[in-house]
Amino acid sequence: MDCAQDSRQSGTESGTVVGEVPVTELSNPLSIDIDTVSPECIAKTLHACDKEIFEGWGTSAGFHDTSIIDTINKVVTAISDVVQTPSKGCVVISGCGTSGRLAYLTSRRFNKFLRSQGKEECFKYIISGDNDALYSSVELAEDDPREGAKRLKEVVEGKARVVFIGVTCGLSAPFVAGQLDMCLSDLDTFTPVLLGFNHTRQARKTEMKHLNKTFHEVVKEMRKAEQEEKAFILNPIVGPEPVAGSSRMKSGTTTKILLEILSFLGITHLESPLCLGAPRLVQMYQDVCETVYRQAESLGSLAFMAKESLRNHRHLYYLGCGALGLLGIIDASECRPTYGASFDDIRGFVYGGIDGLDSRPISSALSTDDFDKEIIPKLDANDTVIIFGEEMLQRVNQRLFSCPCKRAFVTFITDKETSSTLRDKVNNSNFDLVITMDICSASDFPWLHEPQETLNKQRDRKSSGEMSLPVPPNAQTQTSENTEIQLKSLLTQLAREAAMKWTVNSTSTGAYIQLGKVYRNLMVDVRVSNAKLFYRACGIVKDICNIEEADSRSLLLRSIYGTDILSDAQTSSNTVNHIIAASETDKVVPTAIVMGLCHCPVQQARSLLDTQPNLSAVLKDFQSQTLS
Ligand code: F6P
C-alpha cells in the first residue's frame, strides 16, 4: 500500500457492513500491509486511518452526521441540568479497559475545572476491575453485568438525577449492559446514554450471564426510550481500527473527543462565553490530528527507538505531568492484552502520582518519584525514556541525564514564548530525539485568538450548526473575562492531551508492529483474557489459517491446554474456564496459528516460536515457502 493513500479510498466498500463483522472488529483496507512498511510509513498509515474519525467512513458522515450533532446537543442539555444542581444529581461515565480509563480522565479533568470555578464537582467514573484497571489490564471484569449495576448503584447513592454515559466502543461489554439495563428500569432518575462506534444492529448478540438478555436487546430498549428522549445512543461510525479490533486507538480517541465535547458544552451551556458548538470543537481536534501526524518521520523514529528497546528485552518509559502522565500510563496498560506484552515492557509514570481518584484503593508505583527510586538505578543503554511536556522537563530528576539510556523529549507547545525558553533548556540537555509539536499556533487555532467581538458575531450565525446551543441574551454580561480565559486554557489542555494520545499510541503500536506482533493488520498475540478477546482470537486464527470456525476453536483450545487431543471435559467446558486456563499460558494465539498453518503438534509450534518469536516473520517465511 502507498503509505500516503487517502483515507477516502476505503469508502466504497465500507459504508455497508461487510458480512456480520462489526465495524470496530473489521480489518481496515488502509492498513492491510502496515506490518511491511517503514516506521515512518506506519505513522502515515495510522494518520490515514485516524482521518476517518473526522471525514467519516464510507457513507457514514461520522461527526458531521446531523443526527449525531443533534444527539450531542440533547445530551449536553441533560448534562447541564445536572451541573446546575450537583447536590441532587451527577454525571456518571463508565466503561471497561480504555473506555473506563477515559471515563476517569474526563471526570478528573472536568471536576478540576468545576473546582477552579468555585463550583461543586459533579462527574463520577466507573471502570470495570476498579482503580487497578486504570494502569493494568483486568479484562475479565468486563464480562460481569451484575458487577456493573452494583457499582453504579453505589456511585449514585443519594442522587435523584443521573446522566449515565456507558461507553463500549464495540457495543458489547456486559459490564456496561448491566448498567444500562438498570438505568432503563428507572428513567425518572436516570438518563442513560450509550456511546460506541458500531451500527446498533451490530451490538453483541450473545447471551449474557446474570442478565438473561443480549446487548442487542438492551440497545433495542434504549432505542425505544430514545423515542421519548429519555435515553440516547451516540454511535458515530468512524471506520475500522488500524490494527483490527484495537479499540484503544481510533475508538478510544473518538471516545475522548465525544466525552470532552459533551462535558465541555454541558458545563458551559448556560454561559457559553466562547460560543463554540460541537462542530467547532471537532475541528479543533482535527487540527491537532494534522499537526501531530505532520511529524510522521519523528513519530517513526520514536517508534523505532521503542522497538529497539523492546527487541533487546529492555523497556520503554513515559514520564509526564498531570493528564500527559496519565495518558502515558493508559497507553502502556493496553499493550498487555493487545500485544501479549508484559507489564514491565512499557510503563508510564505521572508526576505526583495518580490524582482525581474515587476512594477505592490503588496498588502500584506510578509516580515519577517511584521512577526515580526504582527505575533510574537500573536503567541501561537499551532502555528508552520519553519525557512529555515542558512541565515534566523542568521537574525531571537530573540523574536521568547521566544514565546510559536513550532519551527523547516530546513537547506540545502552546505559545511562542514558551518555545524559546524551552529551546535553551532542551539544547542544554542530552537527548537522542526531540519532537516539538506546535499544536496551538495561531494558524491552527485561529478562534482561540479571536476577539470577543468576533465570537459574538459567530453566536448569531444560527445556520451553521455549531451555534445550535441556546445562549441566553445576557450571556456576555454574565461571564467574566476570567472564565473565558480559563475555558480557553481548558481547551488548550484538551488539545495537548489529544496530541499526547496520538503520539503514545503511534509509538507503542509502531514498536509492536515492528516486533512482529501484528500480521497484516491483525493482532496475532492478543491475550485471551475475556469473552470478546476469546472470540476475536478464534476469528484471527480462522482468517489467517483459512479454516472453518469449529477448527479454529479447536486449534485455540489445543494451544490453551497444550495438547494435541482435547479431552471431552476440555471441549465441553465453558468460555470462562478457557479464559482462566489461557491466562496461564503465553503465546496462545501465535501457537494456534503455527499449528494450523504448519499442521504440526503443539509442542513443535511452541518450540518454533521460541526460536523465532516474531510471528509475522514465521508467517511470511511460511507463505513464501508455500508459494515457491
Ligand atoms: O477487552 C479488552 C478491550 O478490548 C480493551 O482493549 C478495550 O479498551 C476494552 O475492552 C473496552 O472495549 P469496549 O469499549 O468495546 O467495551
XYZ file of C-alpha atoms and ligand atoms in Angstrom:
644
model
C 0.000 0.000 0.000
C 1.154 3.507 -0.677
C 1.518 4.822 2.863
C 0.182 8.239 1.934
C -3.008 6.786 0.470
C -6.071 8.940 1.074
C -8.395 7.550 3.710
C -11.411 8.191 1.471
C -10.305 5.404 -0.845
C -11.602 2.821 1.561
C -15.058 4.312 1.409
C -16.610 2.398 -1.435
C -16.983 -0.928 0.259
C -17.146 0.322 3.783
C -20.416 2.195 4.082
C -22.293 -1.027 4.355
C -21.477 -3.708 6.866
C -19.125 -6.276 5.450
C -20.534 -9.670 6.416
C -21.676 -9.673 10.003
C -18.406 -8.382 11.415
C -18.985 -5.189 13.399
C -17.137 -2.128 12.112
C -14.855 -1.961 15.168
C -13.651 -5.520 14.510
C -13.168 -5.196 10.738
C -9.786 -5.107 9.067
C -9.140 -1.625 7.681
C -8.181 -1.754 3.978
C -5.888 1.234 4.568
C -3.638 -0.684 6.927
C -3.670 -4.101 5.331
C 0.131 -4.102 4.941
C 1.042 -1.990 7.955
C 3.349 -4.821 9.052
C 5.580 -4.491 5.995
C 6.243 -0.746 5.832
C 8.845 1.560 7.420
C 8.252 3.125 10.860
C 7.506 6.477 9.220
C 5.044 4.787 6.924
C 3.377 3.100 9.897
C 2.728 6.585 11.322
C 1.348 7.743 7.963
C -0.928 4.723 7.834
C -2.195 5.470 11.338
C -2.861 9.001 10.136
C -4.859 7.765 7.151
C -6.989 5.629 9.479
C -7.408 8.427 12.048
C -8.595 10.827 9.363
C -11.703 8.688 9.090
C -12.676 9.897 12.574
C -13.220 13.341 11.096
C -14.031 12.647 7.469
C -16.404 9.781 8.106
C -16.198 6.274 6.762
C -17.844 5.079 3.591
C -21.335 6.509 3.518
C -21.248 7.447 7.214
C -20.554 11.095 7.915
C -19.218 10.343 11.420
C -19.136 13.507 13.484
C -20.674 15.507 10.678
C -23.832 13.443 10.699
C -26.588 15.906 11.653
C -28.305 13.312 13.833
C -25.066 12.878 15.802
C -24.755 16.622 16.375
C -28.415 16.709 17.324
C -27.956 13.903 19.863
C -24.841 15.587 21.251
C -26.874 18.727 21.881
C -29.624 16.798 23.646
C -27.158 15.045 25.915
C -25.489 18.401 26.590
C -28.827 19.779 27.753
C -29.271 16.823 30.119
C -25.743 17.278 31.494
C -26.130 20.994 32.014
C -29.335 20.386 34.009
C -27.390 18.162 36.359
C -24.409 20.517 36.593
C -26.674 23.222 37.951
C -27.792 21.158 40.933
C -24.834 18.933 41.788
C -26.181 18.159 45.249
C -29.124 16.374 43.653
C -27.545 14.931 40.550
C -24.383 13.738 38.849
C -22.930 12.612 35.551
C -21.524 9.076 35.681
C -19.197 7.879 32.931
C -18.449 4.184 32.860
C -16.550 1.697 30.733
C -14.097 -1.191 30.543
C -10.408 -1.092 29.628
C -9.513 2.078 27.756
C -13.142 3.201 27.827
C -13.098 3.154 31.641
C -9.701 4.858 31.749
C -11.035 7.658 29.571
C -14.092 7.874 31.820
C -11.723 8.522 34.733
C -9.653 11.035 32.784
C -12.729 13.011 31.726
C -14.268 13.108 35.185
C -10.911 14.149 36.655
C -10.433 16.931 34.115
C -13.906 18.447 34.376
C -14.194 18.151 38.169
C -10.911 20.007 38.344
C -12.319 22.710 36.117
C -15.509 22.990 38.179
C -13.421 23.290 41.354
C -11.334 26.034 39.753
C -14.600 27.898 39.188
C -15.603 27.506 42.809
C -18.316 25.054 41.783
C -19.158 21.652 43.131
C -17.817 18.560 41.347
C -20.462 16.530 39.546
C -18.606 13.983 37.395
C -18.053 10.420 38.543
C -16.381 7.500 36.817
C -16.642 3.741 36.961
C -14.099 1.357 35.484
C -14.612 -2.401 35.438
C -11.975 -4.032 37.607
C -11.786 -0.890 39.792
C -8.882 1.525 40.062
C -6.164 -1.053 39.468
C -7.598 -1.383 35.953
C -6.547 2.217 35.315
C -2.953 1.103 34.822
C -3.122 -2.645 34.226
C -5.485 -4.899 32.356
C -8.252 -6.562 34.358
C -10.103 -7.820 31.308
C -12.331 -10.487 32.813
C -14.224 -7.944 34.935
C -15.716 -6.644 31.668
C -17.897 -9.766 31.383
C -19.974 -9.198 34.532
C -23.233 -7.214 34.116
C -24.201 -7.662 37.780
C -20.988 -6.070 38.992
C -21.561 -3.133 36.610
C -25.025 -2.498 38.037
C -23.781 -2.908 41.599
C -21.048 -0.327 41.118
C -23.489 2.108 39.520
C -25.878 1.758 42.431
C -23.067 2.571 44.877
C -21.867 5.580 42.929
C -25.276 7.250 42.546
C -26.463 6.721 46.097
C -28.489 9.712 47.258
C -28.759 11.272 43.775
C -32.152 11.968 42.242
C -30.970 12.903 38.711
C -28.248 10.991 36.922
C -26.908 11.232 33.395
C -25.247 7.878 32.863
C -22.829 7.599 29.932
C -21.933 3.978 29.242
C -19.001 3.645 26.879
C -18.460 0.441 24.976
C -16.817 1.005 21.627
C -17.951 -2.344 20.258
C -21.463 -2.115 21.795
C -20.554 -5.303 23.558
C -19.387 -5.028 27.183
C -21.727 -6.908 29.582
C -20.488 -4.700 32.454
C -21.987 -1.664 30.682
C -25.075 -3.609 29.555
C -25.910 -4.333 33.204
C -25.691 -0.626 33.971
C -27.820 0.462 31.014
C -30.386 -2.149 31.957
C -30.514 -0.749 35.479
C -30.975 2.807 34.139
C -33.743 1.710 31.784
C -35.696 0.363 34.724
C -35.751 3.812 36.386
C -35.965 6.520 33.741
C -37.216 9.066 36.252
C -33.813 9.069 37.872
C -31.527 8.086 35.003
C -30.917 9.419 31.522
C -28.842 6.623 30.009
C -26.514 7.438 27.126
C -24.793 4.679 25.160
C -21.583 5.656 23.437
C -19.981 3.316 20.885
C -18.878 3.041 17.270
C -20.834 0.271 15.620
C -24.221 0.283 13.969
C -26.779 -0.616 16.604
C -27.762 -3.720 14.613
C -24.204 -4.953 15.224
C -24.478 -4.853 19.024
C -23.377 -8.159 20.554
C -25.983 -10.882 20.318
C -24.601 -13.482 22.704
C -26.487 -14.164 25.939
C -25.015 -12.508 28.998
C -24.744 -14.396 32.238
C -26.945 -12.999 35.015
C -28.864 -10.675 32.690
C -30.941 -13.006 30.530
C -30.754 -10.717 27.545
C -28.204 -9.775 24.933
C -26.527 -6.425 24.462
C -28.515 -6.134 21.262
C -31.763 -6.418 23.230
C -30.601 -3.737 25.661
C -29.887 -1.499 22.655
C -33.404 -2.089 21.355
C -34.806 -0.946 24.704
C -32.543 2.096 24.554
C -33.899 2.922 21.083
C -37.426 2.730 22.418
C -36.647 5.093 25.291
C -34.828 7.359 22.852
C -38.074 7.988 21.001
C -39.326 9.752 24.119
C -35.933 11.450 24.618
C -35.389 9.518 27.826
C -32.260 7.778 26.571
C -29.704 8.491 23.850
C -27.417 6.500 21.615
C -24.323 8.220 20.289
C -22.633 5.990 17.755
C -20.772 7.844 15.020
C -19.290 5.337 12.602
C -15.616 6.177 12.266
C -14.364 3.096 10.469
C -12.219 0.122 11.446
C -9.139 0.362 13.607
C -5.654 0.430 12.030
C -4.932 -2.806 13.931
C -8.202 -4.725 13.721
C -10.144 -4.637 16.997
C -7.644 -2.374 18.799
C -10.334 -0.075 20.127
C -7.869 1.870 22.252
C -6.839 3.620 19.036
C -9.484 5.345 16.881
C -12.432 4.342 19.050
C -10.550 5.480 22.163
C -9.724 8.799 20.549
C -13.301 9.291 19.396
C -14.499 8.413 22.900
C -12.172 11.012 24.368
C -13.320 13.648 21.892
C -17.010 12.912 22.467
C -16.767 12.790 26.255
C -14.894 16.073 26.260
C -17.307 17.795 23.900
C -20.286 16.619 25.949
C -18.685 17.686 29.225
C -17.324 20.990 27.934
C -20.615 22.043 26.418
C -22.519 20.608 29.378
C -20.704 22.797 31.870
C -20.687 25.914 29.690
C -24.174 25.505 28.320
C -25.686 28.431 30.125
C -22.710 30.696 29.943
C -21.167 29.786 26.592
C -18.674 32.645 26.610
C -16.712 31.103 23.784
C -19.831 30.364 21.777
C -18.402 27.149 20.463
C -20.632 24.351 19.312
C -19.752 20.717 18.731
C -18.572 21.088 15.088
C -16.115 23.806 16.015
C -14.701 21.661 18.807
C -14.410 18.688 16.449
C -12.454 20.962 14.137
C -10.021 21.692 16.957
C -9.263 18.004 17.397
C -8.920 17.555 13.652
C -6.350 20.366 13.561
C -4.423 18.697 16.352
C -4.501 15.398 14.496
C -3.000 17.011 11.390
C -0.315 18.775 13.446
C 0.733 15.567 15.157
C 0.971 13.477 12.013
C 2.817 16.202 10.118
C 5.677 14.824 12.177
C 5.291 11.283 10.859
C 9.027 10.958 10.361
C 9.750 11.833 14.011
C 6.915 9.600 15.197
C 8.537 6.806 13.187
C 11.873 7.489 14.915
C 10.192 7.360 18.304
C 8.556 4.030 17.474
C 11.899 2.743 16.193
C 13.650 3.679 19.468
C 10.879 1.960 21.405
C 11.124 -1.135 19.231
C 14.890 -1.362 19.712
C 14.480 -1.281 23.494
C 11.820 -3.982 23.461
C 13.757 -6.112 20.961
C 16.643 -6.091 23.423
C 14.267 -7.203 26.177
C 14.551 -3.797 27.794
C 11.913 -1.156 28.495
C 10.162 1.968 27.338
C 9.233 4.555 29.961
C 6.910 7.532 29.596
C 7.151 10.430 32.044
C 4.656 13.283 32.213
C 2.788 15.689 34.481
C -0.970 15.557 35.020
C -3.062 14.210 32.149
C 0.016 13.731 29.948
C 1.465 11.376 32.556
C -1.876 9.599 32.889
C -2.203 9.140 29.140
C 1.233 7.510 29.132
C 0.062 5.109 31.820
C -3.113 4.381 29.868
C -1.201 3.672 26.652
C 1.152 1.299 28.482
C -1.709 -0.564 30.153
C -3.248 -1.615 26.841
C -0.143 -3.301 25.425
C -0.599 -6.373 27.573
C -3.970 -7.536 26.220
C -3.329 -6.226 22.720
C 0.189 -7.491 22.080
C 0.777 -10.036 24.830
C 3.310 -7.615 26.360
C 4.481 -7.902 29.939
C 3.573 -5.219 32.482
C 7.190 -4.026 32.580
C 7.742 -3.668 28.820
C 6.206 -0.217 28.620
C 5.430 1.769 31.741
C 4.130 5.236 32.377
C 4.786 7.473 35.385
C 2.989 10.626 36.406
C 4.467 13.474 38.402
C 2.912 13.495 41.876
C 1.112 10.159 41.315
C -2.449 9.494 40.203
C -4.972 12.043 41.457
C -8.699 12.543 40.987
C -9.486 9.002 42.117
C -12.604 7.870 43.911
C -11.984 6.406 47.324
C -11.159 2.920 46.051
C -7.590 1.736 46.629
C -4.850 1.563 44.003
C -1.822 -0.600 44.467
C 1.042 0.306 42.233
C 4.060 2.523 41.899
C 3.063 5.061 39.264
C 4.594 8.372 40.298
C 7.799 9.824 38.908
C 9.188 9.516 42.474
C 8.764 5.758 42.069
C 10.524 6.021 38.727
C 13.417 7.876 40.364
C 13.758 5.314 43.137
C 13.053 2.063 41.355
C 13.879 2.569 37.698
C 16.674 5.128 37.378
C 19.249 2.969 39.227
C 18.524 0.071 36.864
C 18.470 1.923 33.520
C 20.785 0.589 30.847
C 21.844 1.609 27.360
C 18.934 -0.205 25.739
C 16.196 1.440 27.762
C 14.282 4.383 26.312
C 12.828 7.169 28.445
C 10.479 9.691 26.853
C 9.740 12.916 28.699
C 6.477 14.559 27.671
C 5.864 18.279 28.106
C 7.955 21.163 29.351
C 6.466 20.913 32.874
C 7.931 17.437 33.163
C 11.244 18.539 31.707
C 11.516 21.150 34.425
C 10.820 18.608 37.134
C 12.682 15.580 35.897
C 15.347 14.084 38.124
C 18.680 15.323 36.738
C 20.269 11.941 37.434
C 18.422 10.729 34.369
C 20.777 12.725 32.168
C 23.841 10.843 33.374
C 22.266 7.425 32.858
C 23.338 5.315 29.890
C 19.749 5.047 28.455
C 18.267 6.632 25.316
C 16.288 9.789 25.975
C 13.616 11.554 23.964
C 11.660 14.707 24.659
C 8.275 15.432 23.159
C 6.592 18.734 23.752
C 3.268 20.153 22.719
C 3.888 23.857 22.847
C 1.023 26.243 23.083
C 2.666 29.638 22.730
C 5.758 31.053 21.129
C 7.231 32.421 24.359
C 7.447 29.006 25.917
C 9.083 27.740 22.791
C 12.197 29.965 23.002
C 12.908 29.300 26.701
C 12.256 25.684 26.046
C 14.730 25.583 23.203
C 17.536 26.720 25.545
C 16.658 24.117 28.110
C 16.486 21.339 25.537
C 19.782 22.378 23.963
C 21.455 22.112 27.333
C 20.101 18.633 27.915
C 21.259 15.491 26.318
C 18.530 13.987 24.107
C 18.671 11.437 21.306
C 15.444 12.788 19.849
C 13.415 15.949 20.369
C 9.955 16.452 18.900
C 8.200 19.785 19.118
C 4.559 19.934 18.148
C 3.254 23.438 17.811
C -0.295 22.356 18.459
C -1.721 25.711 19.355
C -0.134 28.131 16.954
C -2.394 30.909 15.674
C -2.623 29.189 12.324
C -4.006 26.028 13.855
C -6.478 27.564 16.276
C -7.440 30.978 14.961
C -10.579 31.008 17.064
C -8.597 30.809 20.305
C -7.142 34.174 19.448
C -10.277 35.750 18.126
C -11.521 38.823 19.981
C -14.810 38.505 21.826
C -16.481 40.714 19.240
C -15.911 38.134 16.522
C -17.131 35.396 18.782
C -20.302 37.336 19.468
C -20.940 37.605 15.757
C -20.481 33.872 15.417
C -23.074 33.277 18.065
C -25.611 34.880 15.824
C -24.825 32.655 12.892
C -27.665 30.304 13.711
C -27.457 28.330 10.493
C -24.014 26.851 10.917
C -24.968 24.011 13.286
C -22.125 24.867 15.622
C -24.274 27.608 17.084
C -27.166 25.338 17.778
C -26.871 25.616 21.552
C -29.256 28.081 23.133
C -27.401 31.024 24.612
C -29.257 33.415 26.920
C -29.268 37.017 25.632
C -27.321 38.342 28.577
C -24.728 35.604 28.489
C -21.993 38.030 27.629
C -22.503 40.112 30.741
C -22.838 37.063 32.965
C -19.443 35.712 32.188
C -16.241 37.210 33.342
C -13.172 37.599 31.225
C -11.583 35.301 33.733
C -13.927 32.451 32.889
C -13.221 32.963 29.229
C -9.500 32.701 29.806
C -9.986 29.577 31.889
C -12.148 27.997 29.226
C -9.550 28.719 26.560
C -6.906 27.223 28.772
C -9.102 24.155 29.307
C -9.418 23.727 25.541
C -5.676 24.061 25.153
C -5.227 21.298 27.738
C -7.630 19.086 25.841
C -5.763 19.755 22.605
C -2.439 18.804 24.220
C -3.953 15.628 25.617
C -5.268 14.618 22.210
C -1.796 15.188 20.750
C -0.315 13.099 23.555
C -2.707 10.230 22.912
C -1.922 10.120 19.208
C 1.802 10.285 19.961
C 1.964 7.485 22.525
C -0.469 5.277 20.603
C 1.666 5.555 17.489
C 4.854 4.893 19.497
C 3.701 1.690 21.161
C 1.684 0.427 18.195
C 4.574 1.196 15.833
C 7.000 -0.630 18.144
C 4.895 -3.777 18.429
C 4.183 -3.850 14.712
C 7.943 -3.790 14.042
C 8.358 -6.589 16.586
C 6.052 -8.833 14.571
C 3.058 -8.686 16.926
C 0.848 -7.713 14.005
C 0.375 -9.832 10.889
C -1.169 -7.899 8.022
C -3.248 -5.724 10.341
C -4.281 -8.405 12.817
C -3.102 -8.509 16.426
C -1.650 -12.008 16.439
C -0.500 -12.108 20.052
C -3.721 -10.900 21.659
C -4.192 -12.190 25.210
C -7.251 -14.407 25.536
C -8.445 -12.736 28.718
C -12.189 -12.256 28.304
C -15.082 -13.458 26.142
C -14.698 -10.751 23.493
C -10.986 -11.494 23.160
C -11.628 -15.251 23.059
C -13.958 -14.838 20.074
C -11.625 -12.310 18.460
C -8.761 -14.815 18.822
C -10.893 -17.542 17.174
C -11.587 -15.160 14.285
C -7.907 -14.300 13.845
C -6.880 -17.992 13.746
C -9.730 -18.705 11.320
C -8.769 -15.850 8.975
C -5.053 -16.497 8.896
C -5.290 -20.283 8.598
C -8.252 -20.002 6.256
C -10.237 -22.675 8.087
C -13.744 -23.238 9.451
C -14.799 -21.705 12.771
C -15.001 -25.069 14.555
C -11.434 -25.882 13.502
C -10.095 -22.532 14.658
C -11.752 -23.010 18.037
C -10.251 -26.444 18.361
C -6.761 -25.106 17.492
C -7.164 -22.365 20.050
C -8.241 -24.850 22.748
C -5.350 -27.182 21.893
C -2.998 -24.250 22.264
C -4.594 -23.144 25.548
C -4.472 -26.631 27.085
C -1.125 -27.601 25.482
C -2.460 -30.802 23.989
C -2.997 -32.360 20.562
C -6.002 -34.358 21.688
C -8.637 -32.435 23.596
C -10.475 -34.310 26.348
C -14.279 -34.236 26.476
C -14.064 -32.114 29.599
C -11.899 -29.564 27.784
C -14.096 -29.425 24.695
C -17.316 -29.055 26.634
C -16.015 -26.641 29.247
C -17.379 -23.085 29.151
C -15.648 -19.993 27.780
C -14.815 -18.649 31.253
C -12.781 -21.799 32.028
C -10.940 -21.484 28.717
C -10.122 -17.879 29.548
C -8.838 -18.801 33.009
C -6.639 -21.535 31.511
C -5.427 -19.168 28.769
C -4.356 -16.599 31.321
C -1.654 -19.014 32.487
C -0.262 -19.632 29.001
C 1.892 -17.432 26.783
C 1.559 -17.066 23.017
C -1.792 -18.830 22.838
C -2.826 -17.305 19.515
C 0.587 -17.497 17.774
C 0.883 -21.174 18.752
C -2.591 -21.953 17.391
C -1.781 -20.170 14.126
C 1.522 -22.028 13.645
C -0.203 -25.338 14.405
C -2.887 -24.534 11.857
C -0.572 -23.429 9.103
C 2.248 -25.921 9.592
C -0.049 -28.786 10.611
C 2.303 -29.516 13.474
C 1.779 -30.643 17.069
C 1.500 -28.059 19.816
C 4.986 -28.676 21.245
C 6.604 -28.198 17.842
C 4.702 -24.952 17.296
C 5.823 -23.718 20.697
C 9.483 -24.507 20.082
C 9.317 -22.902 16.640
C 8.085 -19.711 18.282
C 10.802 -19.970 20.938
C 13.457 -19.826 18.216
C 11.649 -17.181 16.172
C 9.393 -15.077 18.435
C 8.484 -12.760 15.556
C 5.270 -14.448 14.427
C 4.892 -12.171 11.469
C 8.304 -13.346 10.218
C 7.338 -17.004 10.791
C 4.142 -16.482 8.797
C 5.907 -14.679 5.984
C 8.546 -17.487 5.750
C 5.750 -19.981 5.683
C 3.879 -18.078 2.979
C 6.932 -17.759 0.726
C 7.705 -21.486 1.137
C 4.201 -22.480 0.118
C 4.285 -20.147 -2.856
C 7.661 -21.418 -4.170
O -11.347 -6.487 26.440
C -10.324 -5.641 26.184
C -10.776 -4.409 25.500
O -10.916 -4.690 24.136
C -9.877 -3.234 25.660
O -8.843 -3.287 24.765
C -10.852 -2.127 25.447
O -10.326 -0.923 25.827
C -11.973 -2.627 26.306
O -12.021 -3.990 26.005
C -13.301 -1.984 26.133
O -13.919 -2.306 24.947
P -15.313 -1.668 24.601
O -15.128 -0.194 24.739
O -15.610 -2.079 23.202
O -16.304 -2.213 25.591
